[in-house]
Amino acid sequence: MSVSLYSVKLARAVLIIQLVTFVIIGALFTLKEVTWGASAIAGGVAAWLPNVLFMFLAWRLQDQTPAKGRVAWSFALGEVLKVFTTVIFLAVALGVFGAVFWPLAITWLSVLVVQIVAPAVINNKG
C-alpha cells in the first residue's frame, strides 16, 4: 500500500475495511467449522498486520522532511519487511498451527483485493 498516493485518512479507512473483511469472512467460515474460521482469521491477519506495520513506518516519516533518497529507501525497506512478515505469518499458521489451507488462502486473497479495490471505490464516492 503506497502511502505517498493516499492520505492518512484514506489509508486508515482501507485498514478498517480490511479488518472488517477478514472478520466477516472468518465468521462465515466458522459456520462450517471452527478450525476453518480460525484458519480464515489467520489468513486475514497475515495480510492485514503487515499492512499496519507498513503504515506505521510510513506515518513515522510523514512529519519529517527526509533527505533525498531516504523516502525511497524507507518505502523499499517497508515493502521488504511487509513481505517477510507475511511469509512468516503464513508459515506459522500453516506449519505450526496446522491451519486449513483454503480458508486461509481465500481470506488472505480477499484482504489483498480489498487493498486494491477499496481506494478506488472510496475516491469515486463523491
GROMACS .gro file of C-alpha atoms in nm:
model
  126
    1MET     CA    1   0.000   0.000   0.000
    2SER     CA    2   0.178   0.310  -0.119
    3VAL     CA    3   0.118   0.585   0.133
    4SER     CA    4   0.253   0.855  -0.095
    5LEU     CA    5  -0.059   0.807  -0.307
    6TYR     CA    6  -0.302   0.801  -0.015
    7SER     CA    7  -0.389   1.039   0.261
    8VAL     CA    8  -0.371   0.921   0.620
    9LYS     CA    9  -0.750   0.925   0.637
   10LEU     CA   10  -0.782   0.706   0.329
   11ALA     CA   11  -0.514   0.464   0.449
   12ARG     CA   12  -0.688   0.432   0.785
   13ALA     CA   13  -1.020   0.367   0.611
   14VAL     CA   14  -0.865   0.096   0.395
   15LEU     CA   15  -0.714  -0.073   0.701
   16ILE     CA   16  -1.052  -0.068   0.877
   17ILE     CA   17  -1.227  -0.211   0.570
   18GLN     CA   18  -0.964  -0.486   0.551
   19LEU     CA   19  -1.016  -0.566   0.919
   20VAL     CA   20  -1.393  -0.587   0.877
   21THR     CA   21  -1.347  -0.803   0.566
   22PHE     CA   22  -1.142  -1.073   0.732
   23VAL     CA   23  -1.354  -1.075   1.047
   24ILE     CA   24  -1.672  -1.127   0.841
   25ILE     CA   25  -1.512  -1.396   0.624
   26GLY     CA   26  -1.376  -1.565   0.937
   27ALA     CA   27  -1.721  -1.563   1.092
   28LEU     CA   28  -1.871  -1.714   0.777
   29PHE     CA   29  -1.610  -1.991   0.771
   30THR     CA   30  -1.677  -2.056   1.140
   31LEU     CA   31  -2.030  -2.158   1.044
   32LYS     CA   32  -1.878  -2.457   0.862
   33GLU     CA   33  -1.623  -2.547   1.128
   34VAL     CA   34  -1.432  -2.364   1.400
   35THR     CA   35  -1.092  -2.464   1.259
   36TRP     CA   36  -1.193  -2.321   0.922
   37GLY     CA   37  -1.288  -1.994   1.090
   38ALA     CA   38  -0.961  -1.979   1.280
   39SER     CA   39  -0.772  -2.051   0.959
   40ALA     CA   40  -0.958  -1.772   0.782
   41ILE     CA   41  -0.876  -1.529   1.062
   42ALA     CA   42  -0.511  -1.636   1.042
   43GLY     CA   43  -0.510  -1.562   0.668
   44GLY     CA   44  -0.663  -1.222   0.727
   45VAL     CA   45  -0.412  -1.140   0.998
   46ALA     CA   46  -0.128  -1.250   0.767
   47ALA     CA   47  -0.241  -0.992   0.512
   48TRP     CA   48  -0.358  -0.715   0.748
   49LEU     CA   49  -0.087  -0.690   1.015
   50PRO     CA   50   0.200  -0.635   0.766
   51ASN     CA   51  -0.005  -0.351   0.614
   52VAL     CA   52  -0.049  -0.198   0.960
   53LEU     CA   53   0.325  -0.227   1.019
   54PHE     CA   54   0.395  -0.061   0.685
   55MET     CA   55   0.152   0.221   0.764
   56PHE     CA   56   0.321   0.292   1.097
   57LEU     CA   57   0.659   0.310   0.924
   58ALA     CA   58   0.520   0.542   0.658
   59TRP     CA   59   0.336   0.767   0.905
   60ARG     CA   60   0.658   0.799   1.105
   61LEU     CA   61   0.821   0.968   0.807
   62GLN     CA   62   0.530   1.197   0.730
   63ASP     CA   63   0.620   1.465   0.987
   64GLN     CA   64   0.984   1.480   0.884
   65THR     CA   65   1.147   1.626   0.576
   66PRO     CA   66   1.384   1.341   0.498
   67ALA     CA   67   1.695   1.368   0.287
   68LYS     CA   68   1.669   1.297  -0.083
   69GLY     CA   69   1.653   0.924  -0.145
   70ARG     CA   70   1.568   0.837   0.214
   71VAL     CA   71   1.195   0.815   0.135
   72ALA     CA   72   1.258   0.563  -0.141
   73TRP     CA   73   1.477   0.351   0.085
   74SER     CA   74   1.220   0.369   0.364
   75PHE     CA   75   0.944   0.250   0.133
   76ALA     CA   76   1.165  -0.026  -0.006
   77LEU     CA   77   1.255  -0.137   0.345
   78GLY     CA   78   0.888  -0.122   0.444
   79GLU     CA   79   0.786  -0.339   0.149
   80VAL     CA   80   1.059  -0.595   0.221
   81LEU     CA   81   0.956  -0.604   0.586
   82LYS     CA   82   0.593  -0.644   0.477
   83VAL     CA   83   0.674  -0.941   0.252
   84PHE     CA   84   0.886  -1.114   0.518
   85THR     CA   85   0.624  -1.070   0.791
   86THR     CA   86   0.354  -1.201   0.556
   87VAL     CA   87   0.559  -1.511   0.475
   88ILE     CA   88   0.636  -1.566   0.844
   89PHE     CA   89   0.269  -1.533   0.944
   90LEU     CA   90   0.158  -1.772   0.669
   91ALA     CA   91   0.432  -2.025   0.753
   92VAL     CA   92   0.345  -2.017   1.123
   93ALA     CA   93  -0.028  -2.050   1.052
   94LEU     CA   94   0.019  -2.344   0.815
   95GLY     CA   95   0.320  -2.516   0.970
   96VAL     CA   96   0.290  -2.460   1.343
   97PHE     CA   97  -0.085  -2.424   1.397
   98GLY     CA   98  -0.193  -2.654   1.113
   99ALA     CA   99  -0.438  -2.411   0.957
  100VAL     CA  100  -0.669  -2.532   0.681
  101PHE     CA  101  -0.527  -2.406   0.352
  102TRP     CA  102  -0.838  -2.297   0.158
  103PRO     CA  103  -0.999  -2.067   0.417
  104LEU     CA  104  -0.657  -1.918   0.492
  105ALA     CA  105  -0.582  -1.856   0.123
  106ILE     CA  106  -0.928  -1.722   0.037
  107THR     CA  107  -0.925  -1.474   0.325
  108TRP     CA  108  -0.567  -1.368   0.254
  109LEU     CA  109  -0.650  -1.302  -0.110
  110SER     CA  110  -0.974  -1.124  -0.017
  111VAL     CA  111  -0.789  -0.881   0.208
  112LEU     CA  112  -0.537  -0.814  -0.070
  113VAL     CA  113  -0.818  -0.749  -0.319
  114VAL     CA  114  -0.976  -0.505  -0.073
  115GLN     CA  115  -0.639  -0.328  -0.053
  116ILE     CA  116  -0.650  -0.272  -0.430
  117VAL     CA  117  -1.022  -0.203  -0.480
  118ALA     CA  118  -1.115  -0.001  -0.169
  119PRO     CA  119  -0.914   0.316  -0.253
  120ALA     CA  120  -1.074   0.337  -0.596
  121VAL     CA  121  -1.424   0.292  -0.452
  122ILE     CA  122  -1.364   0.542  -0.170
  123ASN     CA  123  -1.222   0.804  -0.410
  124ASN     CA  124  -1.513   0.770  -0.654
  125LYS     CA  125  -1.775   0.819  -0.383
  126GLY     CA  126  -1.821   1.189  -0.437
   0.00000   0.00000   0.00000
